[in-house]
Amino acid sequence: MKKLILVFLIIFAGFIISCKEENLPHYPIDDNRVFIKVLDEQGVDLLDQTQAKSYKANVIKIFYEREGQLEEFYNGGLTNMRRNFRIDPPELDEKQHRMKLIIESEVKVIQWNELEADTLYSEIDYDEKYNKMSVRKVYHQGELKHSNIPALSRREFTIIKQRQ
């Protein structure tokens, strides 16, 4: 019985020690992603995979800048985000699909097809203590689309495409 009590005390002490506040990370878990809706000028959802004129998920490519060069992101080992994005269906109260895009570099190029691409510029903070990055701002065509200030902190924005 004494050994059982000793085991419980050791487990309890380990639990208390491991839960010190200074050991907890001080960042949101999903602090490096944004959600993008893509519409044409008439408001048609260009991420709706059932529409003929939509951007197809299997054609979209993501490039990031590393040491001044653009590199395509592809990781076949990932199950649902092999190209660092996925297209989510509309939320219950929404009508448009959203692209969940992971931002891990200051320059990110979304190649929608062979003819169309958009470039996102980001400001990223690096937390060396936790080896974690946090996206502070995202720009598209020179316009601030996301900022971690409260007024723009939803991490969602819309890109309007001009198509023929």
GROMACS .gro file of C-alpha atoms in nm:
model
  164
    1MET     CA    1   0.000   0.000   0.000
    2LYS     CA    2   0.286   0.237   0.082
    3LYS     CA    3   0.437   0.171  -0.262
    4LEU     CA    4   0.103   0.251  -0.428
    5ILE     CA    5   0.078   0.582  -0.242
    6LEU     CA    6   0.440   0.660  -0.334
    7VAL     CA    7   0.367   0.592  -0.703
    8PHE     CA    8   0.064   0.823  -0.695
    9LEU     CA    9   0.267   1.096  -0.524
   10ILE     CA   10   0.540   1.069  -0.788
   11ILE     CA   11   0.284   1.089  -1.070
   12PHE     CA   12   0.110   1.384  -0.903
   13ALA     CA   13   0.441   1.565  -0.850
   14GLY     CA   14   0.535   1.509  -1.213
   15PHE     CA   15   0.200   1.648  -1.322
   16ILE     CA   16   0.239   1.959  -1.106
   17ILE     CA   17   0.595   2.024  -1.223
   18SER     CA   18   0.510   1.980  -1.592
   19CYS     CA   19   0.220   2.226  -1.576
   20LYS     CA   20   0.413   2.536  -1.478
   21GLU     CA   21   0.284   2.838  -1.665
   22GLU     CA   22   0.623   2.938  -1.801
   23ASN     CA   23   0.645   2.606  -1.986
   24LEU     CA   24   0.331   2.670  -2.186
   25PRO     CA   25   0.366   2.823  -2.532
   26HIS     CA   26   0.230   3.176  -2.563
   27TYR     CA   27   0.103   3.160  -2.920
   28PRO     CA   28  -0.210   3.041  -3.096
   29ILE     CA   29  -0.169   2.697  -3.249
   30ASP     CA   30  -0.289   2.802  -3.597
   31ASP     CA   31  -0.106   3.134  -3.612
   32ASN     CA   32   0.044   3.071  -3.956
   33ARG     CA   33  -0.265   3.025  -4.170
   34VAL     CA   34  -0.516   3.243  -4.352
   35PHE     CA   35  -0.849   3.173  -4.518
   36ILE     CA   36  -0.909   3.313  -4.865
   37LYS     CA   37  -1.234   3.340  -5.060
   38VAL     CA   38  -1.192   3.386  -5.434
   39LEU     CA   39  -1.474   3.545  -5.635
   40ASP     CA   40  -1.508   3.686  -5.984
   41GLU     CA   41  -1.647   4.036  -6.046
   42GLN     CA   42  -2.005   3.900  -6.047
   43GLY     CA   43  -1.957   3.731  -5.708
   44VAL     CA   44  -1.926   3.376  -5.845
   45ASP     CA   45  -1.734   3.145  -5.612
   46LEU     CA   46  -1.417   3.046  -5.800
   47LEU     CA   47  -1.325   2.779  -5.545
   48ASP     CA   48  -1.650   2.584  -5.589
   49GLN     CA   49  -1.517   2.265  -5.747
   50THR     CA   50  -1.857   2.187  -5.905
   51GLN     CA   51  -1.846   2.501  -6.123
   52ALA     CA   52  -1.688   2.475  -6.470
   53LYS     CA   53  -1.497   2.805  -6.442
   54SER     CA   54  -1.361   2.744  -6.092
   55TYR     CA   55  -0.997   2.705  -6.002
   56LYS     CA   56  -0.943   2.330  -5.961
   57ALA     CA   57  -0.769   2.213  -5.645
   58ASN     CA   58  -0.560   1.961  -5.839
   59VAL     CA   59  -0.426   2.238  -6.066
   60ILE     CA   60  -0.351   2.506  -5.804
   61LYS     CA   61   0.016   2.523  -5.705
   62ILE     CA   62   0.176   2.707  -5.415
   63PHE     CA   63   0.524   2.858  -5.436
   64TYR     CA   64   0.725   3.015  -5.156
   65GLU     CA   65   1.043   3.217  -5.161
   66ARG     CA   66   1.358   3.062  -5.019
   67GLU     CA   67   1.690   3.242  -5.055
   68GLY     CA   68   1.558   3.459  -5.338
   69GLN     CA   69   1.419   3.168  -5.543
   70LEU     CA   70   1.060   3.049  -5.579
   71GLU     CA   71   1.011   2.684  -5.486
   72GLU     CA   72   0.694   2.483  -5.528
   73PHE     CA   73   0.556   2.335  -5.208
   74TYR     CA   74   0.458   1.971  -5.231
   75ASN     CA   75   0.472   1.710  -4.956
   76GLY     CA   76   0.322   1.377  -5.060
   77GLY     CA   77   0.333   1.258  -4.700
   78LEU     CA   78   0.064   1.502  -4.593
   79THR     CA   79  -0.289   1.367  -4.613
   80ASN     CA   80  -0.507   1.669  -4.687
   81MET     CA   81  -0.267   1.958  -4.750
   82ARG     CA   82   0.000   1.819  -4.982
   83ARG     CA   83   0.040   2.159  -5.149
   84ASN     CA   84   0.010   2.360  -4.825
   85PHE     CA   85  -0.356   2.448  -4.884
   86ARG     CA   86  -0.697   2.293  -4.889
   87ILE     CA   87  -1.037   2.409  -5.008
   88ASP     CA   88  -1.303   2.397  -4.739
   89PRO     CA   89  -1.677   2.391  -4.810
   90PRO     CA   90  -1.889   2.688  -4.702
   91GLU     CA   91  -1.962   2.728  -4.333
   92LEU     CA   92  -2.325   2.694  -4.225
   93ASP     CA   93  -2.402   3.064  -4.258
   94GLU     CA   94  -2.185   3.130  -4.566
   95LYS     CA   95  -2.211   3.069  -4.940
   96GLN     CA   96  -1.850   3.062  -5.058
   97HIS     CA   97  -1.576   2.804  -5.031
   98ARG     CA   98  -1.252   2.904  -4.858
   99MET     CA   99  -0.892   2.817  -4.919
  100LYS     CA  100  -0.702   2.742  -4.601
  101LEU     CA  101  -0.345   2.846  -4.681
  102ILE     CA  102  -0.040   2.796  -4.463
  103ILE     CA  103   0.198   3.094  -4.462
  104GLU     CA  104   0.558   3.007  -4.377
  105SER     CA  105   0.751   3.257  -4.586
  106GLU     CA  106   0.735   3.630  -4.654
  107VAL     CA  107   0.652   3.576  -5.023
  108LYS     CA  108   0.389   3.322  -5.126
  109VAL     CA  109   0.264   3.276  -5.484
  110ILE     CA  110  -0.067   3.106  -5.556
  111GLN     CA  111  -0.067   2.979  -5.913
  112TRP     CA  112  -0.435   2.924  -5.992
  113ASN     CA  113  -0.368   2.782  -6.340
  114GLU     CA  114  -0.113   2.824  -6.619
  115LEU     CA  115  -0.220   3.185  -6.682
  116GLU     CA  116  -0.322   3.328  -6.343
  117ALA     CA  117  -0.133   3.380  -6.019
  118ASP     CA  118  -0.148   3.600  -5.711
  119THR     CA  119   0.134   3.695  -5.477
  120LEU     CA  120   0.091   3.741  -5.103
  121TYR     CA  121   0.348   3.932  -4.900
  122SER     CA  122   0.362   3.861  -4.529
  123GLU     CA  123   0.528   3.995  -4.219
  124ILE     CA  124   0.621   3.706  -3.992
  125ASP     CA  125   0.743   3.703  -3.633
  126TYR     CA  126   0.969   3.419  -3.526
  127ASP     CA  127   0.964   3.294  -3.167
  128GLU     CA  128   1.302   3.128  -3.119
  129LYS     CA  129   1.215   3.007  -2.770
  130TYR     CA  130   0.934   2.785  -2.903
  131ASN     CA  131   1.065   2.755  -3.263
  132LYS     CA  132   0.734   2.895  -3.387
  133MET     CA  133   0.631   3.154  -3.641
  134SER     CA  134   0.336   3.391  -3.627
  135VAL     CA  135   0.194   3.576  -3.927
  136ARG     CA  136   0.160   3.942  -3.832
  137LYS     CA  137   0.037   4.093  -4.162
  138VAL     CA  138  -0.062   3.972  -4.509
  139TYR     CA  139  -0.076   4.196  -4.817
  140HIS     CA  140  -0.232   4.128  -5.157
  141GLN     CA  141  -0.168   4.374  -5.441
  142GLY     CA  142  -0.030   4.624  -5.191
  143GLU     CA  143  -0.345   4.617  -4.977
  144LEU     CA  144  -0.334   4.501  -4.615
  145LYS     CA  145  -0.565   4.198  -4.601
  146HIS     CA  146  -0.482   4.060  -4.257
  147SER     CA  147  -0.322   4.201  -3.946
  148ASN     CA  148  -0.301   4.067  -3.596
  149ILE     CA  149  -0.451   4.393  -3.468
  150PRO     CA  150  -0.807   4.328  -3.345
  151ALA     CA  151  -0.990   4.501  -3.632
  152LEU     CA  152  -0.835   4.273  -3.897
  153SER     CA  153  -0.761   3.961  -3.695
  154ARG     CA  154  -1.015   3.724  -3.848
  155ARG     CA  155  -0.751   3.579  -4.084
  156GLU     CA  156  -0.998   3.572  -4.369
  157PHE     CA  157  -1.011   3.788  -4.679
  158THR     CA  158  -1.150   3.784  -5.031
  159ILE     CA  159  -0.965   3.809  -5.361
  160ILE     CA  160  -1.172   3.941  -5.654
  161LYS     CA  161  -1.050   3.808  -5.988
  162GLN     CA  162  -1.109   3.982  -6.320
  163ARG     CA  163  -1.180   3.707  -6.572
  164GLN     CA  164  -1.289   3.705  -6.935
   0.00000   0.00000   0.00000
